[in-house]
Coordinates of C-alpha atoms in Angstrom, one line a residue:
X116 CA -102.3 50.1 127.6
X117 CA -98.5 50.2 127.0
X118 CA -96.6 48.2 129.5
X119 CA -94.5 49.6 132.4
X120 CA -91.2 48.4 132.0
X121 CA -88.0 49.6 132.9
X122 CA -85.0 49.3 130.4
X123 CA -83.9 46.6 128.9
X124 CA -80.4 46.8 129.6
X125 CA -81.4 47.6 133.1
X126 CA -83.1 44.4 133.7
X127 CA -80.0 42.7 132.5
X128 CA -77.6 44.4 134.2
X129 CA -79.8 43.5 137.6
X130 CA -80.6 39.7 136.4
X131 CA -77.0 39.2 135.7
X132 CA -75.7 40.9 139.1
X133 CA -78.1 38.9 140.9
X134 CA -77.5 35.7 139.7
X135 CA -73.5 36.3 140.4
X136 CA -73.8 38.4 143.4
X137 CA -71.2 40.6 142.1
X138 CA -71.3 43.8 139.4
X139 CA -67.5 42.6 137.9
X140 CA -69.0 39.5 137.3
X141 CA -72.4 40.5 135.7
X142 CA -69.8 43.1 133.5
X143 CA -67.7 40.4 132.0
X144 CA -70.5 38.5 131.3
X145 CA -72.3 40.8 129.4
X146 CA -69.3 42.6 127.8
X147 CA -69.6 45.9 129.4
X148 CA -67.9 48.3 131.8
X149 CA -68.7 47.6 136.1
X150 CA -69.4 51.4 136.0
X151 CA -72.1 50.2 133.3
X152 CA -73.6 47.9 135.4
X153 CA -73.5 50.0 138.3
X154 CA -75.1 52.8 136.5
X155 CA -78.3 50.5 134.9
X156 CA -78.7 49.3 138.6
X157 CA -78.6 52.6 140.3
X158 CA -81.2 53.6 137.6
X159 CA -83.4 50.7 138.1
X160 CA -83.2 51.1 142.0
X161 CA -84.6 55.1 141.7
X162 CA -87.5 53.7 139.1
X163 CA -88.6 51.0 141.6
X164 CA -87.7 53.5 144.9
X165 CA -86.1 50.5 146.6
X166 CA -82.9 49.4 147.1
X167 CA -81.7 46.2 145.3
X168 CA -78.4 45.1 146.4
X169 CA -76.8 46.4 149.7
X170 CA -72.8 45.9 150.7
X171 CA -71.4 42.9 151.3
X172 CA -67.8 41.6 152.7
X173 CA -67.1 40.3 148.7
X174 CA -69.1 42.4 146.3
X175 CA -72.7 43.0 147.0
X176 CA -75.7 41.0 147.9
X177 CA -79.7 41.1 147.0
X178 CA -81.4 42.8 149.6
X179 CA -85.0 40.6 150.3
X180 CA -86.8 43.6 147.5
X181 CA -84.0 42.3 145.1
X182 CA -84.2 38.7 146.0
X183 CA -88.0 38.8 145.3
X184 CA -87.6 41.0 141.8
X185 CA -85.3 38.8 140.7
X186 CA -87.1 35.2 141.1
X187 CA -89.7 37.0 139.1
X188 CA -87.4 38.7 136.7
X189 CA -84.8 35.3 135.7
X190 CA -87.2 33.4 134.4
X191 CA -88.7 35.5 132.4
X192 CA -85.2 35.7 130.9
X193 CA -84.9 32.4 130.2
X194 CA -88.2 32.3 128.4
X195 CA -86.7 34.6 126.3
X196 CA -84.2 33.0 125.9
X197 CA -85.7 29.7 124.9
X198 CA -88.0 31.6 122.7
X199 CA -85.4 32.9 120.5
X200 CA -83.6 29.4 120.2
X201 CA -86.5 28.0 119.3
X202 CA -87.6 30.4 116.6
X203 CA -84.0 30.5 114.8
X204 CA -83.3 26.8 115.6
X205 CA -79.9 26.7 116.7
X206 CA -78.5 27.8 120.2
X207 CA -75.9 30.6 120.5
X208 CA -74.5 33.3 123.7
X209 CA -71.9 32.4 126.2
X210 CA -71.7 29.8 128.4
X211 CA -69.8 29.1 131.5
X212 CA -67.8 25.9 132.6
X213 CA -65.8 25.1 135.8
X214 CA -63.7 22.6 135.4
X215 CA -60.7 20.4 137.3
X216 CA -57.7 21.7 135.5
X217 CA -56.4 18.5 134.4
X218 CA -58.9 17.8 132.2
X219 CA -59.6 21.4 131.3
X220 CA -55.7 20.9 129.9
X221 CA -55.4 17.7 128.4
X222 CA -59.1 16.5 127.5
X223 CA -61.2 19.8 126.5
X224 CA -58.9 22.5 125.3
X225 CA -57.5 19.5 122.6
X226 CA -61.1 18.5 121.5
X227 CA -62.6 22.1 121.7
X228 CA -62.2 22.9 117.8
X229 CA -64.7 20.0 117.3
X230 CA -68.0 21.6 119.4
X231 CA -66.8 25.1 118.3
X232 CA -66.9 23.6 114.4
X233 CA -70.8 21.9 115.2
X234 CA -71.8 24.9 116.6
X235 CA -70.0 28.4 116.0
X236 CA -72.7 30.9 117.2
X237 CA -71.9 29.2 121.3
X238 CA -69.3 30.8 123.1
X239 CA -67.6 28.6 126.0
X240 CA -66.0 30.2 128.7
X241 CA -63.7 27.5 130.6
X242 CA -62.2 28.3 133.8
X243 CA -59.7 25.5 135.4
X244 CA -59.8 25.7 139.1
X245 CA -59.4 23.2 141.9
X246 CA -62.1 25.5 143.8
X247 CA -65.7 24.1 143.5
X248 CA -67.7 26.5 141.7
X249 CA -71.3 27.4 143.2
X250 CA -73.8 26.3 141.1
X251 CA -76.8 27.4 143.0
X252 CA -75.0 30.4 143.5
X253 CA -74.7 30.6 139.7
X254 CA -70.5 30.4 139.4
X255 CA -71.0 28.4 136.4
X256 CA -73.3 26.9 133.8
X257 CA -71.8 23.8 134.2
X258 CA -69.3 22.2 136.5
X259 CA -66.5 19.0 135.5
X260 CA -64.9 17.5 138.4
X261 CA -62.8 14.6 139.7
X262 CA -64.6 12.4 141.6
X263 CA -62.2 9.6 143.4
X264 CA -63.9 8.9 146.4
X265 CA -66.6 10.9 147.5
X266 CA -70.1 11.6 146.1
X267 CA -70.8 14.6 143.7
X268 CA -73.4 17.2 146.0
X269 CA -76.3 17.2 143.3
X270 CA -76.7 15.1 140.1
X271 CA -74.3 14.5 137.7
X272 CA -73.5 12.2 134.9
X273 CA -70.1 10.3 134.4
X274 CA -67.8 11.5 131.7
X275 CA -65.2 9.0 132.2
X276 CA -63.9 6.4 135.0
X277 CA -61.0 5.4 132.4
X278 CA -58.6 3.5 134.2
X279 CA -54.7 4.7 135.6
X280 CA -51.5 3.2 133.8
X281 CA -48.0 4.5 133.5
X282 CA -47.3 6.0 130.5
X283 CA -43.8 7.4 129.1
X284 CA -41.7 8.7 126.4
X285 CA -40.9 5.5 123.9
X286 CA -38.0 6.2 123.3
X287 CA -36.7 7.4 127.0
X288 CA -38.2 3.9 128.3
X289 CA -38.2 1.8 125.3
X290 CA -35.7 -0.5 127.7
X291 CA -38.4 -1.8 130.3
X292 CA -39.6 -5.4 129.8
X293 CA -41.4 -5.9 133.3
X294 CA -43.4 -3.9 136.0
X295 CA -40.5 -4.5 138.8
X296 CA -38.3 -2.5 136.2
X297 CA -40.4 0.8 137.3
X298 CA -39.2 0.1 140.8
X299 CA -36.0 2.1 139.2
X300 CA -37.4 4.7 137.2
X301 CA -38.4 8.7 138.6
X302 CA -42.0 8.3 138.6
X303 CA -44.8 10.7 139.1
X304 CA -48.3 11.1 140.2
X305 CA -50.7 13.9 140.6
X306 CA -52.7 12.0 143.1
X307 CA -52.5 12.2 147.0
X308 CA -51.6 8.7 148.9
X309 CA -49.9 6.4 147.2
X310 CA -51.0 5.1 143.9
X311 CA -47.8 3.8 142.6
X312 CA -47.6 1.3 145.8
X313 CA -51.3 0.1 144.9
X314 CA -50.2 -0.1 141.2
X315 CA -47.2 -2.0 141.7
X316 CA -49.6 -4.4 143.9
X317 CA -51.7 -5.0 141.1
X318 CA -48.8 -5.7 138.9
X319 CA -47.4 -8.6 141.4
X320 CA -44.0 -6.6 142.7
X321 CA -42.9 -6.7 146.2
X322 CA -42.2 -3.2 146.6
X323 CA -40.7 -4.3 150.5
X324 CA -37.4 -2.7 148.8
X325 CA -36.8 0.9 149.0
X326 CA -38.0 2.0 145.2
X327 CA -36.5 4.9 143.5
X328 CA -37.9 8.4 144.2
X329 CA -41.6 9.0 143.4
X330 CA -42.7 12.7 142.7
X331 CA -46.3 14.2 143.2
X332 CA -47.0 17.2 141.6
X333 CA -49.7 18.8 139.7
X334 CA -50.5 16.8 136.9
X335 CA -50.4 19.2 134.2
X336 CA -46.0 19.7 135.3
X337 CA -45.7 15.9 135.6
X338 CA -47.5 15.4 132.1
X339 CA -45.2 17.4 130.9
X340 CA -41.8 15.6 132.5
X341 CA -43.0 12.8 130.8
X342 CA -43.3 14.0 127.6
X343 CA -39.8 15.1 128.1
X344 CA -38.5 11.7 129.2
X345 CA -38.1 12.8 132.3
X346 CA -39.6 9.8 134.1
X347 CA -42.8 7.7 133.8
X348 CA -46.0 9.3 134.6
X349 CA -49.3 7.6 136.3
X350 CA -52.5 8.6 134.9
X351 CA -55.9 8.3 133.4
X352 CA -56.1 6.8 130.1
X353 CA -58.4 9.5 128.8
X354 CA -55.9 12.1 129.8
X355 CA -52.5 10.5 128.5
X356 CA -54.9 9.5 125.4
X357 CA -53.7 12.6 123.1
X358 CA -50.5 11.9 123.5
X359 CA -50.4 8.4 122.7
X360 CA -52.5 9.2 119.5
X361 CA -49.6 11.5 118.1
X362 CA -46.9 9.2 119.7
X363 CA -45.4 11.6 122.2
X364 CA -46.3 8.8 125.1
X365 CA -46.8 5.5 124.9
X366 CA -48.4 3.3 127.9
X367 CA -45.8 1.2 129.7
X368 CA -47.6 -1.8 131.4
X369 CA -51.1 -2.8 130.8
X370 CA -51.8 -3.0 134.2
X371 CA -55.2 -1.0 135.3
X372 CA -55.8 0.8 138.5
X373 CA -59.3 2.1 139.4
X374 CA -58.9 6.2 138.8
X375 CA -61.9 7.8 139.9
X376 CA -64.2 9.5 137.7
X377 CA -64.6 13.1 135.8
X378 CA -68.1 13.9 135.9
X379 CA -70.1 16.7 134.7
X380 CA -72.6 18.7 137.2
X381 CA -75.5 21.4 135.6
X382 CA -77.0 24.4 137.3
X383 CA -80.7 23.0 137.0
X384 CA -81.9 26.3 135.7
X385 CA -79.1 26.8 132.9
X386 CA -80.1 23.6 131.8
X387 CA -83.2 24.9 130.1
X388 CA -80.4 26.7 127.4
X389 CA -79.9 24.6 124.5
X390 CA -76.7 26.0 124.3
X391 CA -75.8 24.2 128.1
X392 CA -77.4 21.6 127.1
X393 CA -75.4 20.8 123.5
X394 CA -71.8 21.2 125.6
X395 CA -73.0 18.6 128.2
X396 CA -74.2 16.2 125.5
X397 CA -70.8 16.7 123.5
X398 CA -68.5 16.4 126.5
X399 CA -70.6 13.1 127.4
X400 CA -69.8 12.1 124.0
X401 CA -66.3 13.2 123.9
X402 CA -66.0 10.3 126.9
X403 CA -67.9 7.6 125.7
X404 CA -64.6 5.6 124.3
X405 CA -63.3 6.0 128.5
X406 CA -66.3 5.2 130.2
X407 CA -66.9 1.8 131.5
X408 CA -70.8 2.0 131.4
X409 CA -71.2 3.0 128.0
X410 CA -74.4 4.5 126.5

């Protein structure tokens, strides 16, 4: 007997609006128009003669018929999914990673050309917010975040704990010979509290005496001041590292300071896509040289 099925490109417009809770969403990920999406949904709601989403104060929300269609209908998706991966051998569609800004900046976006060369059918879609993205709620494939002090809300694996140092422009601050010299230098931060004061602890300076101005800002202005000679700039290793490498910043003291972590969370379910899986295992790699536990 032929099989009862609804369109195609209805079930994916539904899938994708469920998993995002939201029709603009499920439209930019699948490249079409929201009236598209609307329309495939509308359609797929008069088929079934129940009503899949309802209105909600931001977008729409899964009414407990779509709820239930959609834990059946998602995984067979990802079979699909997996199926086709497996039968061409190499891992391709769109992918979708949250990430702290700073090292969306100064660590991915430089490096990119390197997983995009390996594997040119995967299309990464990098957003760099300070907002932590839902990943049960399915924001994002994948998730890269800064981890100082607290404790990551599901698992996640350590890209890099590379230490803090000043760095600066060589030739602006070519003229320091000790740490107590920074005490008279515009520095910056893009940390909250006071890093430079533990720094200058673990360097051995009394900083009892009223130091020159420090400035916090966000980190991608203040990496940015540096590399104008502007002043002298405390931060990660792995973040200053392209800088150093083409000599725009060189670091100042060899003097570490503990700098937190960048770590990478998955969506559990998107980990079953080879494509999710191949960026997690090349940013992981990316970080090996600036993690302390290596693999």
């Amino acid at each position: 007997m032929p099989r009862s099925l609804p369109p195609l490109n209805a079930l994916r417009a539904f899938e994708a609006a469920g998993r995002h809770g939201s029709f603009s969403a499920a439209a930019q990920e699948l490249g079409v128009a929201h009236s598209s999406i609307s329309r495939h949904v509308r359609g797929l709601e008069q088929r079934l003669g129940v009503q899949l989403f309802r209105e909600a104060a931001r977008g729409v929300a899964l009414s407990p018929e779509g709820q239930a269609y959609l834990a059946q209908i998602s995984p067979v998706f990802d079979v699909l999914s997996e199926a086709t991966e497996s039968m061409t051998g190499r891992a391709s569609g769109v992918i979708t990673i949250s990430s702290e800004p700073t090292f969306a900046t100064h660590f991915i976006m430089p490096r990119l050309g390197r997983f995009l060369e390996e594997f040119p059918e995967v299309e990464p879609r990098i957003t760099a917010t300070r907002s932590l993205a839902d990943l049960g709620a399915f924001e994002a494939d994948l998730a890269i975040r800064s981890i100082v002090s607290t404790t990551p809300d599901q698992p996640s694996s350590v890209i890099s704990d590379a230490p803090m140092y000043p760095f600066a422009c060589p030739k602006a601050f070519a003229h320091l010979r000790e740490p107590k010299d920074l005490l008279t230098c515009r520095r910056y931060q893009d940390r909250h509290g006071d890093p430079w004061r533990a720094w200058f602890t673990a360097a051995g300076v009394d900083v009892a005496a009223e130091p020159a101005p420090q400035w916090r800002m966000r980190a991608n202005l203040a990496v940015q001041a540096a590399l104008n000679g502007q002043g002298v700039l405390l931060v990660t290793e792995d973040i200053a590292q392209i800088y150093v490498d083409c000599g725009q910043l060189a670091r100042v003291f060899d003097v570490p300071l503990s700098g937190g972590s960048y770590q990478v969370l998955v969506e559990p379910r998107a980990e079953r896509r080879r494509a999710v899986r191949q960026f997690r295992d090349w940013v992981l790699a990316e970080g090996l040289p600036f993690r302390s536990q290596r693999d």
